[in-house]
Amino acid sequence: MHEVKLAVSAGFCFGVERAVKMAVLALDEFGGPVYTLGPIIHNPQEVLRLQNMGIKMAHTLDEIPGGTVVIRSHGAPKGVIEEAEKRGLKVVDATCPLVQRLTERVMELADEGYQIVVVGESDHPEVMAVLSYAPESCLVVRGPECVESGNLNKKVGLVAQTTQSLENLRAVASLCICHCREVRTYNTICHATHKRGAEALELAGQVQVMIVVGGKNSANTARLAKAVIQGGTKTYHIESADELSSLEIPTGVPIGITAGASTPGWVIVEVMTALKAMD
Ligand code: SF4
């Protein structure tokens, strides 16, 4: 039997947990049909569980014939909520308050005439939603290597996608300061990602094998797994307990478990239970 240690903050962040709860509550309160605009969470097992409860996924408003639409924690582009209401849909806005705060910062900076530099991934739904509030004013950069001084105005407002690292924001800020007369920086980073990464690395130092649980389509889980792998501990990224039998885990070694912010608690419990039962 293995000694299994679980990272304290493994699994759902508060924004994702809140969004899933709001979707389930909408089903209880308003009855069906309930749709989420885009996958509410990057976890196939949880999406399936919600589907079985009656919560469906739509890519656009056009795919929703009636009922309730849930805006996921990443938020939605400007005008989508108004359009949904105009179409007679009931709207449950589960945008994470931290994403909401980022959007408000962007609007405030645009109103005050700043060129806005957003540190993040331009094709991420959160960034796409935020950009829609000030498309003319925003420049998205992945990191300092993407900052070209010729593209910067004298007056820059700097924000970051909520899941970015502080190091990346700091590096971009340092460059902007060299090229701009004024740089107003807002730290819009959520600590959920950083906290999971730091805890996972600490745990990895105490065990022989690490298992990172979460959707293979989840960027935050993949990043978490990559960080642990880089730390040097033997690491596996799995989605569910079904994959455990294919892993090469020596008998009786201590095992650490962590999970991305989009991994539900019940999947983690299943993995832990199965691991403890293994010889
Ligand atoms: S990672 Fe942070 S910002 Fe994103 S949904 Fe979770 S709590 Fe909100």
PDB file of C-alpha atoms and ligand atoms in Angstrom:
ATOM      1  CA  MET A   1       0.000   0.000   0.000  1.00  0.00           C
ATOM      2  CA  HIS A   2       1.257   3.484  -0.870  1.00  0.00           C
ATOM      3  CA  GLU A   3       1.498   6.490   1.375  1.00  0.00           C
ATOM      4  CA  VAL A   4      -0.514   9.114  -0.513  1.00  0.00           C
ATOM      5  CA  LYS A   5      -0.147  12.827   0.210  1.00  0.00           C
ATOM      6  CA  LEU A   6      -2.513  15.426  -1.213  1.00  0.00           C
ATOM      7  CA  ALA A   7      -1.553  19.068  -1.886  1.00  0.00           C
ATOM      8  CA  VAL A   8      -3.706  21.367   0.285  1.00  0.00           C
ATOM      9  CA  SER A   9      -5.176  23.495  -2.500  1.00  0.00           C
ATOM     10  CA  ALA A  10      -5.479  20.732  -5.132  1.00  0.00           C
ATOM     11  CA  GLY A  11      -8.547  21.070  -7.331  1.00  0.00           C
ATOM     12  CA  PHE A  12     -11.208  23.705  -7.962  1.00  0.00           C
ATOM     13  CA  CYS A  13     -10.330  27.368  -7.479  1.00  0.00           C
ATOM     14  CA  PHE A  14     -13.102  29.464  -6.014  1.00  0.00           C
ATOM     15  CA  GLY A  15     -14.093  30.974  -9.398  1.00  0.00           C
ATOM     16  CA  VAL A  16     -14.625  27.591 -11.050  1.00  0.00           C
ATOM     17  CA  GLU A  17     -16.372  26.119  -8.027  1.00  0.00           C
ATOM     18  CA  ARG A  18     -18.705  29.116  -7.944  1.00  0.00           C
ATOM     19  CA  ALA A  19     -19.496  28.802 -11.674  1.00  0.00           C
ATOM     20  CA  VAL A  20     -20.313  25.078 -11.413  1.00  0.00           C
ATOM     21  CA  LYS A  21     -22.510  25.688  -8.344  1.00  0.00           C
ATOM     22  CA  MET A  22     -24.352  28.512 -10.134  1.00  0.00           C
ATOM     23  CA  ALA A  23     -25.034  26.253 -13.141  1.00  0.00           C
ATOM     24  CA  VAL A  24     -26.394  23.458 -10.948  1.00  0.00           C
ATOM     25  CA  LEU A  25     -28.474  25.941  -8.964  1.00  0.00           C
ATOM     26  CA  ALA A  26     -29.898  27.349 -12.217  1.00  0.00           C
ATOM     27  CA  LEU A  27     -31.093  23.869 -13.129  1.00  0.00           C
ATOM     28  CA  ASP A  28     -32.821  23.505  -9.746  1.00  0.00           C
ATOM     29  CA  GLU A  29     -34.315  26.996  -9.782  1.00  0.00           C
ATOM     30  CA  PHE A  30     -35.371  27.523 -13.387  1.00  0.00           C
ATOM     31  CA  GLY A  31     -35.639  23.947 -14.661  1.00  0.00           C
ATOM     32  CA  GLY A  32     -34.255  23.004 -18.073  1.00  0.00           C
ATOM     33  CA  PRO A  33     -32.912  23.632 -20.490  1.00  0.00           C
ATOM     34  CA  VAL A  34     -29.701  25.141 -19.089  1.00  0.00           C
ATOM     35  CA  TYR A  35     -26.781  25.852 -21.420  1.00  0.00           C
ATOM     36  CA  THR A  36     -23.259  27.017 -20.731  1.00  0.00           C
ATOM     37  CA  LEU A  37     -21.664  29.289 -23.323  1.00  0.00           C
ATOM     38  CA  GLY A  38     -18.503  27.333 -24.067  1.00  0.00           C
ATOM     39  CA  PRO A  39     -17.325  24.508 -21.786  1.00  0.00           C
ATOM     40  CA  ILE A  40     -17.908  25.638 -18.218  1.00  0.00           C
ATOM     41  CA  ILE A  41     -14.739  23.844 -17.222  1.00  0.00           C
ATOM     42  CA  HIS A  42     -11.846  22.084 -18.985  1.00  0.00           C
ATOM     43  CA  ASN A  43     -12.513  18.726 -17.423  1.00  0.00           C
ATOM     44  CA  PRO A  44     -14.234  16.019 -19.518  1.00  0.00           C
ATOM     45  CA  GLN A  45     -15.412  13.991 -16.491  1.00  0.00           C
ATOM     46  CA  GLU A  46     -17.137  16.986 -14.867  1.00  0.00           C
ATOM     47  CA  VAL A  47     -18.604  18.174 -18.171  1.00  0.00           C
ATOM     48  CA  LEU A  48     -20.094  14.684 -18.633  1.00  0.00           C
ATOM     49  CA  ARG A  49     -21.485  14.691 -15.080  1.00  0.00           C
ATOM     50  CA  LEU A  50     -23.129  18.069 -15.686  1.00  0.00           C
ATOM     51  CA  GLN A  51     -24.454  16.916 -19.072  1.00  0.00           C
ATOM     52  CA  ASN A  52     -26.051  13.912 -17.407  1.00  0.00           C
ATOM     53  CA  MET A  53     -27.761  16.308 -14.990  1.00  0.00           C
ATOM     54  CA  GLY A  54     -29.167  18.293 -17.936  1.00  0.00           C
ATOM     55  CA  ILE A  55     -26.630  21.107 -18.307  1.00  0.00           C
ATOM     56  CA  LYS A  56     -25.689  21.330 -21.981  1.00  0.00           C
ATOM     57  CA  MET A  57     -22.945  23.204 -23.766  1.00  0.00           C
ATOM     58  CA  ALA A  58     -23.426  25.656 -26.627  1.00  0.00           C
ATOM     59  CA  HIS A  59     -20.705  27.416 -28.614  1.00  0.00           C
ATOM     60  CA  THR A  60     -22.821  30.437 -29.536  1.00  0.00           C
ATOM     61  CA  LEU A  61     -26.172  31.984 -28.593  1.00  0.00           C
ATOM     62  CA  ASP A  62     -27.542  30.778 -31.933  1.00  0.00           C
ATOM     63  CA  GLU A  63     -27.352  27.210 -30.650  1.00  0.00           C
ATOM     64  CA  ILE A  64     -29.597  28.017 -27.666  1.00  0.00           C
ATOM     65  CA  PRO A  65     -33.299  27.733 -28.523  1.00  0.00           C
ATOM     66  CA  GLY A  66     -34.528  28.959 -25.107  1.00  0.00           C
ATOM     67  CA  GLY A  67     -34.134  28.571 -21.356  1.00  0.00           C
ATOM     68  CA  THR A  68     -31.098  29.643 -19.349  1.00  0.00           C
ATOM     69  CA  VAL A  69     -27.566  30.526 -20.417  1.00  0.00           C
ATOM     70  CA  VAL A  70     -24.703  30.394 -17.922  1.00  0.00           C
ATOM     71  CA  ILE A  71     -21.704  32.655 -18.557  1.00  0.00           C
ATOM     72  CA  ARG A  72     -18.633  30.705 -17.438  1.00  0.00           C
ATOM     73  CA  SER A  73     -15.883  31.958 -15.124  1.00  0.00           C
ATOM     74  CA  HIS A  74     -13.780  33.250 -18.082  1.00  0.00           C
ATOM     75  CA  GLY A  75     -16.549  35.761 -18.833  1.00  0.00           C
ATOM     76  CA  ALA A  76     -18.037  36.578 -22.225  1.00  0.00           C
ATOM     77  CA  PRO A  77     -17.339  39.217 -24.874  1.00  0.00           C
ATOM     78  CA  LYS A  78     -19.067  42.590 -24.600  1.00  0.00           C
ATOM     79  CA  GLY A  79     -22.691  42.607 -25.664  1.00  0.00           C
ATOM     80  CA  VAL A  80     -23.267  38.856 -25.272  1.00  0.00           C
ATOM     81  CA  ILE A  81     -25.287  39.173 -22.062  1.00  0.00           C
ATOM     82  CA  GLU A  82     -27.438  41.969 -23.526  1.00  0.00           C
ATOM     83  CA  GLU A  83     -27.986  39.927 -26.697  1.00  0.00           C
ATOM     84  CA  ALA A  84     -28.956  36.842 -24.664  1.00  0.00           C
ATOM     85  CA  GLU A  85     -31.495  38.889 -22.682  1.00  0.00           C
ATOM     86  CA  LYS A  86     -32.838  40.406 -25.893  1.00  0.00           C
ATOM     87  CA  ARG A  87     -33.443  36.860 -27.156  1.00  0.00           C
ATOM     88  CA  GLY A  88     -35.509  36.117 -24.050  1.00  0.00           C
ATOM     89  CA  LEU A  89     -32.948  33.877 -22.358  1.00  0.00           C
ATOM     90  CA  LYS A  90     -32.485  33.883 -18.600  1.00  0.00           C
ATOM     91  CA  VAL A  91     -28.852  34.807 -17.916  1.00  0.00           C
ATOM     92  CA  VAL A  92     -26.747  33.497 -15.031  1.00  0.00           C
ATOM     93  CA  ASP A  93     -23.489  35.442 -15.048  1.00  0.00           C
ATOM     94  CA  ALA A  94     -20.830  33.238 -13.388  1.00  0.00           C
ATOM     95  CA  THR A  95     -17.892  35.380 -14.544  1.00  0.00           C
ATOM     96  CA  CYS A  96     -15.221  35.092 -11.848  1.00  0.00           C
ATOM     97  CA  PRO A  97     -15.095  38.320  -9.790  1.00  0.00           C
ATOM     98  CA  LEU A  98     -11.340  38.498 -10.478  1.00  0.00           C
ATOM     99  CA  VAL A  99     -11.941  38.432 -14.239  1.00  0.00           C
ATOM    100  CA  GLN A 100     -14.629  41.055 -13.710  1.00  0.00           C
ATOM    101  CA  ARG A 101     -12.104  43.221 -11.881  1.00  0.00           C
ATOM    102  CA  LEU A 102      -9.632  42.858 -14.772  1.00  0.00           C
ATOM    103  CA  THR A 103     -12.335  43.973 -17.230  1.00  0.00           C
ATOM    104  CA  GLU A 104     -13.118  47.000 -15.073  1.00  0.00           C
ATOM    105  CA  ARG A 105      -9.434  47.981 -14.982  1.00  0.00           C
ATOM    106  CA  VAL A 106      -9.229  47.734 -18.779  1.00  0.00           C
ATOM    107  CA  MET A 107     -12.316  49.928 -19.231  1.00  0.00           C
ATOM    108  CA  GLU A 108     -11.002  52.453 -16.716  1.00  0.00           C
ATOM    109  CA  LEU A 109      -7.619  52.677 -18.464  1.00  0.00           C
ATOM    110  CA  ALA A 110      -9.271  53.000 -21.889  1.00  0.00           C
ATOM    111  CA  ASP A 111     -11.495  55.819 -20.578  1.00  0.00           C
ATOM    112  CA  GLU A 112      -8.423  57.654 -19.347  1.00  0.00           C
ATOM    113  CA  GLY A 113      -6.659  57.393 -22.699  1.00  0.00           C
ATOM    114  CA  TYR A 114      -4.032  54.761 -21.914  1.00  0.00           C
ATOM    115  CA  GLN A 115      -2.726  52.282 -24.430  1.00  0.00           C
ATOM    116  CA  ILE A 116      -3.406  49.001 -22.621  1.00  0.00           C
ATOM    117  CA  VAL A 117      -0.808  46.259 -22.639  1.00  0.00           C
ATOM    118  CA  VAL A 118      -2.344  42.939 -21.597  1.00  0.00           C
ATOM    119  CA  VAL A 119       0.153  40.263 -20.600  1.00  0.00           C
ATOM    120  CA  GLY A 120      -1.463  36.998 -21.682  1.00  0.00           C
ATOM    121  CA  GLU A 121      -2.498  34.695 -24.490  1.00  0.00           C
ATOM    122  CA  SER A 122      -4.505  36.460 -27.201  1.00  0.00           C
ATOM    123  CA  ASP A 123      -6.490  33.304 -28.065  1.00  0.00           C
ATOM    124  CA  HIS A 124      -7.542  32.563 -24.472  1.00  0.00           C
ATOM    125  CA  PRO A 125     -11.305  33.057 -23.888  1.00  0.00           C
ATOM    126  CA  GLU A 126     -10.685  35.283 -20.858  1.00  0.00           C
ATOM    127  CA  VAL A 127      -8.379  37.596 -22.819  1.00  0.00           C
ATOM    128  CA  MET A 128     -10.709  37.620 -25.831  1.00  0.00           C
ATOM    129  CA  ALA A 129     -13.611  38.626 -23.578  1.00  0.00           C
ATOM    130  CA  VAL A 130     -11.604  41.357 -21.843  1.00  0.00           C
ATOM    131  CA  LEU A 131     -10.263  42.737 -25.157  1.00  0.00           C
ATOM    132  CA  SER A 132     -13.773  43.172 -26.493  1.00  0.00           C
ATOM    133  CA  TYR A 133     -14.305  46.006 -23.998  1.00  0.00           C
ATOM    134  CA  ALA A 134     -11.512  48.151 -25.480  1.00  0.00           C
ATOM    135  CA  PRO A 135     -10.373  46.551 -28.758  1.00  0.00           C
ATOM    136  CA  GLU A 136      -8.826  49.756 -30.143  1.00  0.00           C
ATOM    137  CA  SER A 137      -6.693  50.384 -27.044  1.00  0.00           C
ATOM    138  CA  CYS A 138      -5.298  46.912 -26.283  1.00  0.00           C
ATOM    139  CA  LEU A 139      -2.059  45.224 -27.220  1.00  0.00           C
ATOM    140  CA  VAL A 140      -1.626  41.609 -26.027  1.00  0.00           C
ATOM    141  CA  VAL A 141       1.887  40.294 -25.334  1.00  0.00           C
ATOM    142  CA  ARG A 142       2.832  36.821 -24.151  1.00  0.00           C
ATOM    143  CA  GLY A 143       5.936  38.052 -22.403  1.00  0.00           C
ATOM    144  CA  PRO A 144       8.869  40.485 -22.549  1.00  0.00           C
ATOM    145  CA  GLU A 145      10.193  38.861 -25.741  1.00  0.00           C
ATOM    146  CA  CYS A 146       7.043  40.085 -27.538  1.00  0.00           C
ATOM    147  CA  VAL A 147       7.356  43.729 -26.482  1.00  0.00           C
ATOM    148  CA  GLU A 148       8.482  45.958 -29.361  1.00  0.00           C
ATOM    149  CA  SER A 149       9.286  49.481 -28.295  1.00  0.00           C
ATOM    150  CA  GLY A 150       7.988  50.863 -31.609  1.00  0.00           C
ATOM    151  CA  ASN A 151       4.496  49.583 -30.780  1.00  0.00           C
ATOM    152  CA  LEU A 152       4.295  51.292 -27.393  1.00  0.00           C
ATOM    153  CA  ASN A 153       2.707  54.668 -26.751  1.00  0.00           C
ATOM    154  CA  LYS A 154       4.089  57.120 -24.214  1.00  0.00           C
ATOM    155  CA  LYS A 155       1.257  56.418 -21.787  1.00  0.00           C
ATOM    156  CA  VAL A 156       0.718  52.735 -21.071  1.00  0.00           C
ATOM    157  CA  GLY A 157      -1.629  50.882 -18.730  1.00  0.00           C
ATOM    158  CA  LEU A 158      -0.426  47.397 -17.876  1.00  0.00           C
ATOM    159  CA  VAL A 159      -2.608  44.474 -16.766  1.00  0.00           C
ATOM    160  CA  ALA A 160      -2.313  40.676 -16.931  1.00  0.00           C
ATOM    161  CA  GLN A 161      -4.514  37.698 -17.694  1.00  0.00           C
ATOM    162  CA  THR A 162      -5.475  36.329 -14.270  1.00  0.00           C
ATOM    163  CA  THR A 163      -3.457  33.105 -14.647  1.00  0.00           C
ATOM    164  CA  GLN A 164      -0.167  34.770 -15.648  1.00  0.00           C
ATOM    165  CA  SER A 165       2.891  34.606 -13.419  1.00  0.00           C
ATOM    166  CA  LEU A 166       4.047  37.629 -11.466  1.00  0.00           C
ATOM    167  CA  GLU A 167       7.541  37.179 -12.985  1.00  0.00           C
ATOM    168  CA  ASN A 168       6.129  37.616 -16.486  1.00  0.00           C
ATOM    169  CA  LEU A 169       4.146  40.733 -15.539  1.00  0.00           C
ATOM    170  CA  ARG A 170       7.184  42.166 -13.777  1.00  0.00           C
ATOM    171  CA  ALA A 171       9.429  41.530 -16.802  1.00  0.00           C
ATOM    172  CA  VAL A 172       7.009  43.267 -19.170  1.00  0.00           C
ATOM    173  CA  ALA A 173       6.622  46.169 -16.707  1.00  0.00           C
ATOM    174  CA  SER A 174      10.411  46.620 -16.589  1.00  0.00           C
ATOM    175  CA  LEU A 175      10.580  46.903 -20.378  1.00  0.00           C
ATOM    176  CA  CYS A 176       7.638  49.303 -20.605  1.00  0.00           C
ATOM    177  CA  ILE A 177       9.246  51.558 -18.010  1.00  0.00           C
ATOM    178  CA  CYS A 178      12.318  51.842 -20.282  1.00  0.00           C
ATOM    179  CA  HIS A 179      10.278  52.939 -23.300  1.00  0.00           C
ATOM    180  CA  CYS A 180       7.269  54.860 -21.956  1.00  0.00           C
ATOM    181  CA  ARG A 181       6.836  58.109 -20.098  1.00  0.00           C
ATOM    182  CA  GLU A 182       4.075  56.759 -17.893  1.00  0.00           C
ATOM    183  CA  VAL A 183       3.276  53.146 -16.959  1.00  0.00           C
ATOM    184  CA  ARG A 184       0.280  52.507 -14.739  1.00  0.00           C
ATOM    185  CA  THR A 185       0.368  48.880 -13.650  1.00  0.00           C
ATOM    186  CA  TYR A 186      -2.422  46.861 -12.072  1.00  0.00           C
ATOM    187  CA  ASN A 187      -1.615  43.475 -10.650  1.00  0.00           C
ATOM    188  CA  THR A 188      -4.662  41.551 -11.889  1.00  0.00           C
ATOM    189  CA  ILE A 189      -3.127  38.127 -11.303  1.00  0.00           C
ATOM    190  CA  CYS A 190      -5.087  35.524  -9.363  1.00  0.00           C
ATOM    191  CA  HIS A 191      -3.019  33.642  -6.814  1.00  0.00           C
ATOM    192  CA  ALA A 192      -4.821  30.313  -7.319  1.00  0.00           C
ATOM    193  CA  THR A 193      -2.414  29.175 -10.049  1.00  0.00           C
ATOM    194  CA  HIS A 194       0.745  30.296  -8.270  1.00  0.00           C
ATOM    195  CA  LYS A 195      -0.395  28.709  -5.010  1.00  0.00           C
ATOM    196  CA  ARG A 196      -1.035  25.344  -6.664  1.00  0.00           C
ATOM    197  CA  GLY A 197       2.371  25.448  -8.370  1.00  0.00           C
ATOM    198  CA  ALA A 198       4.301  26.323  -5.197  1.00  0.00           C
ATOM    199  CA  GLU A 199       2.509  23.671  -3.131  1.00  0.00           C
ATOM    200  CA  ALA A 200       3.027  21.016  -5.813  1.00  0.00           C
ATOM    201  CA  LEU A 201       6.767  21.674  -5.934  1.00  0.00           C
ATOM    202  CA  GLU A 202       7.012  21.505  -2.157  1.00  0.00           C
ATOM    203  CA  LEU A 203       5.114  18.213  -2.095  1.00  0.00           C
ATOM    204  CA  ALA A 204       7.227  16.827  -4.956  1.00  0.00           C
ATOM    205  CA  GLY A 205      10.273  17.247  -2.719  1.00  0.00           C
ATOM    206  CA  GLN A 206       8.744  14.842  -0.147  1.00  0.00           C
ATOM    207  CA  VAL A 207       7.667  11.970  -2.429  1.00  0.00           C
ATOM    208  CA  GLN A 208       9.061   9.710  -5.156  1.00  0.00           C
ATOM    209  CA  VAL A 209       6.207   9.987  -7.630  1.00  0.00           C
ATOM    210  CA  MET A 210       3.839  12.870  -8.345  1.00  0.00           C
ATOM    211  CA  ILE A 211       0.456  12.503  -9.975  1.00  0.00           C
ATOM    212  CA  VAL A 212      -1.191  15.590 -11.421  1.00  0.00           C
ATOM    213  CA  VAL A 213      -4.911  15.058 -11.917  1.00  0.00           C
ATOM    214  CA  GLY A 214      -6.921  17.039 -14.436  1.00  0.00           C
ATOM    215  CA  GLY A 215      -8.210  17.402 -17.974  1.00  0.00           C
ATOM    216  CA  LYS A 216      -5.682  16.863 -20.756  1.00  0.00           C
ATOM    217  CA  ASN A 217      -7.395  19.873 -22.364  1.00  0.00           C
ATOM    218  CA  SER A 218      -6.823  22.014 -19.274  1.00  0.00           C
ATOM    219  CA  ALA A 219      -4.050  24.584 -19.756  1.00  0.00           C
ATOM    220  CA  ASN A 220      -3.719  25.206 -16.017  1.00  0.00           C
ATOM    221  CA  THR A 221      -3.327  21.471 -15.267  1.00  0.00           C
ATOM    222  CA  ALA A 222      -0.795  21.045 -18.087  1.00  0.00           C
ATOM    223  CA  ARG A 223       1.202  24.002 -16.748  1.00  0.00           C
ATOM    224  CA  LEU A 224       1.087  22.525 -13.244  1.00  0.00           C
ATOM    225  CA  ALA A 225       2.352  19.157 -14.531  1.00  0.00           C
ATOM    226  CA  LYS A 226       5.123  20.863 -16.514  1.00  0.00           C
ATOM    227  CA  ALA A 227       6.316  22.764 -13.436  1.00  0.00           C
ATOM    228  CA  VAL A 228       6.498  19.558 -11.379  1.00  0.00           C
ATOM    229  CA  ILE A 229       8.290  17.670 -14.181  1.00  0.00           C
ATOM    230  CA  GLN A 230      10.855  20.474 -14.420  1.00  0.00           C
ATOM    231  CA  GLY A 231      11.436  20.095 -10.682  1.00  0.00           C
ATOM    232  CA  GLY A 232      12.844  16.620 -11.447  1.00  0.00           C
ATOM    233  CA  THR A 233      10.332  14.327  -9.708  1.00  0.00           C
ATOM    234  CA  LYS A 234       8.849  11.451 -11.725  1.00  0.00           C
ATOM    235  CA  THR A 235       5.456  12.842 -12.690  1.00  0.00           C
ATOM    236  CA  TYR A 236       2.308  11.566 -14.384  1.00  0.00           C
ATOM    237  CA  HIS A 237      -0.584  13.678 -15.666  1.00  0.00           C
ATOM    238  CA  ILE A 238      -3.817  11.684 -15.620  1.00  0.00           C
ATOM    239  CA  GLU A 239      -7.489  12.540 -16.026  1.00  0.00           C
ATOM    240  CA  SER A 240      -9.032   9.803 -13.933  1.00  0.00           C
ATOM    241  CA  ALA A 241      -8.402   6.751 -11.749  1.00  0.00           C
ATOM    242  CA  ASP A 242      -8.844   4.492 -14.823  1.00  0.00           C
ATOM    243  CA  GLU A 243      -5.353   5.478 -16.009  1.00  0.00           C
ATOM    244  CA  LEU A 244      -3.572   4.407 -12.814  1.00  0.00           C
ATOM    245  CA  SER A 245      -3.068   0.780 -13.896  1.00  0.00           C
ATOM    246  CA  SER A 246      -0.932   1.877 -16.854  1.00  0.00           C
ATOM    247  CA  LEU A 247       1.528   3.883 -14.714  1.00  0.00           C
ATOM    248  CA  GLU A 248       4.866   2.503 -13.609  1.00  0.00           C
ATOM    249  CA  ILE A 249       4.826   3.098  -9.864  1.00  0.00           C
ATOM    250  CA  PRO A 250       7.235   1.082  -7.680  1.00  0.00           C
ATOM    251  CA  THR A 251       5.546  -0.777  -4.818  1.00  0.00           C
ATOM    252  CA  GLY A 252       5.110   1.100  -1.560  1.00  0.00           C
ATOM    253  CA  VAL A 253       6.725   4.424  -2.537  1.00  0.00           C
ATOM    254  CA  PRO A 254       5.235   7.689  -1.215  1.00  0.00           C
ATOM    255  CA  ILE A 255       3.092   9.406  -3.829  1.00  0.00           C
ATOM    256  CA  GLY A 256       2.063  13.060  -4.026  1.00  0.00           C
ATOM    257  CA  ILE A 257      -1.159  14.190  -5.643  1.00  0.00           C
ATOM    258  CA  THR A 258      -2.103  17.593  -6.895  1.00  0.00           C
ATOM    259  CA  ALA A 259      -4.749  18.791  -9.320  1.00  0.00           C
ATOM    260  CA  GLY A 260      -5.437  21.788 -11.536  1.00  0.00           C
ATOM    261  CA  ALA A 261      -7.955  24.514 -10.693  1.00  0.00           C
ATOM    262  CA  SER A 262     -10.483  22.866 -13.018  1.00  0.00           C
ATOM    263  CA  THR A 263     -10.358  19.391 -11.437  1.00  0.00           C
ATOM    264  CA  PRO A 264     -13.407  18.513  -9.308  1.00  0.00           C
ATOM    265  CA  GLY A 265     -12.918  17.072  -5.831  1.00  0.00           C
ATOM    266  CA  TRP A 266     -14.750  13.826  -6.617  1.00  0.00           C
ATOM    267  CA  VAL A 267     -12.203  12.917  -9.336  1.00  0.00           C
ATOM    268  CA  ILE A 268      -9.340  13.539  -6.889  1.00  0.00           C
ATOM    269  CA  VAL A 269     -11.030  11.355  -4.247  1.00  0.00           C
ATOM    270  CA  GLU A 270     -11.459   8.527  -6.779  1.00  0.00           C
ATOM    271  CA  VAL A 271      -7.758   8.685  -7.682  1.00  0.00           C
ATOM    272  CA  MET A 272      -6.690   8.707  -4.034  1.00  0.00           C
ATOM    273  CA  THR A 273      -8.945   5.799  -3.118  1.00  0.00           C
ATOM    274  CA  ALA A 274      -7.719   3.699  -6.059  1.00  0.00           C
ATOM    275  CA  LEU A 275      -4.077   4.498  -5.289  1.00  0.00           C
ATOM    276  CA  LYS A 276      -4.380   3.546  -1.654  1.00  0.00           C
ATOM    277  CA  ALA A 277      -5.892   0.236  -2.697  1.00  0.00           C
ATOM    278  CA  MET A 278      -3.017  -0.570  -5.056  1.00  0.00           C
ATOM    279  CA  ASP A 279      -0.247  -2.928  -3.942  1.00  0.00           C
TER     280      ASP A 279
HETATM  281  S1  SF4 B   1      -8.103  30.840 -11.598  1.00  0.00           S
HETATM  282 FE1  SF4 B   1      -8.534  32.638 -10.344  1.00  0.00          FE
HETATM  283  S2  SF4 B   1      -9.347  34.120 -11.803  1.00  0.00           S
HETATM  284 FE2  SF4 B   1      -9.491  32.139 -12.792  1.00  0.00          FE
HETATM  285  S3  SF4 B   1     -11.541  31.412 -12.265  1.00  0.00           S
HETATM  286 FE3  SF4 B   1     -10.139  30.611 -10.722  1.00  0.00          FE
HETATM  287  S4  SF4 B   1     -10.277  32.105  -9.032  1.00  0.00           S
HETATM  288 FE4  SF4 B   1     -11.079  33.095 -10.880  1.00  0.00          FE
END
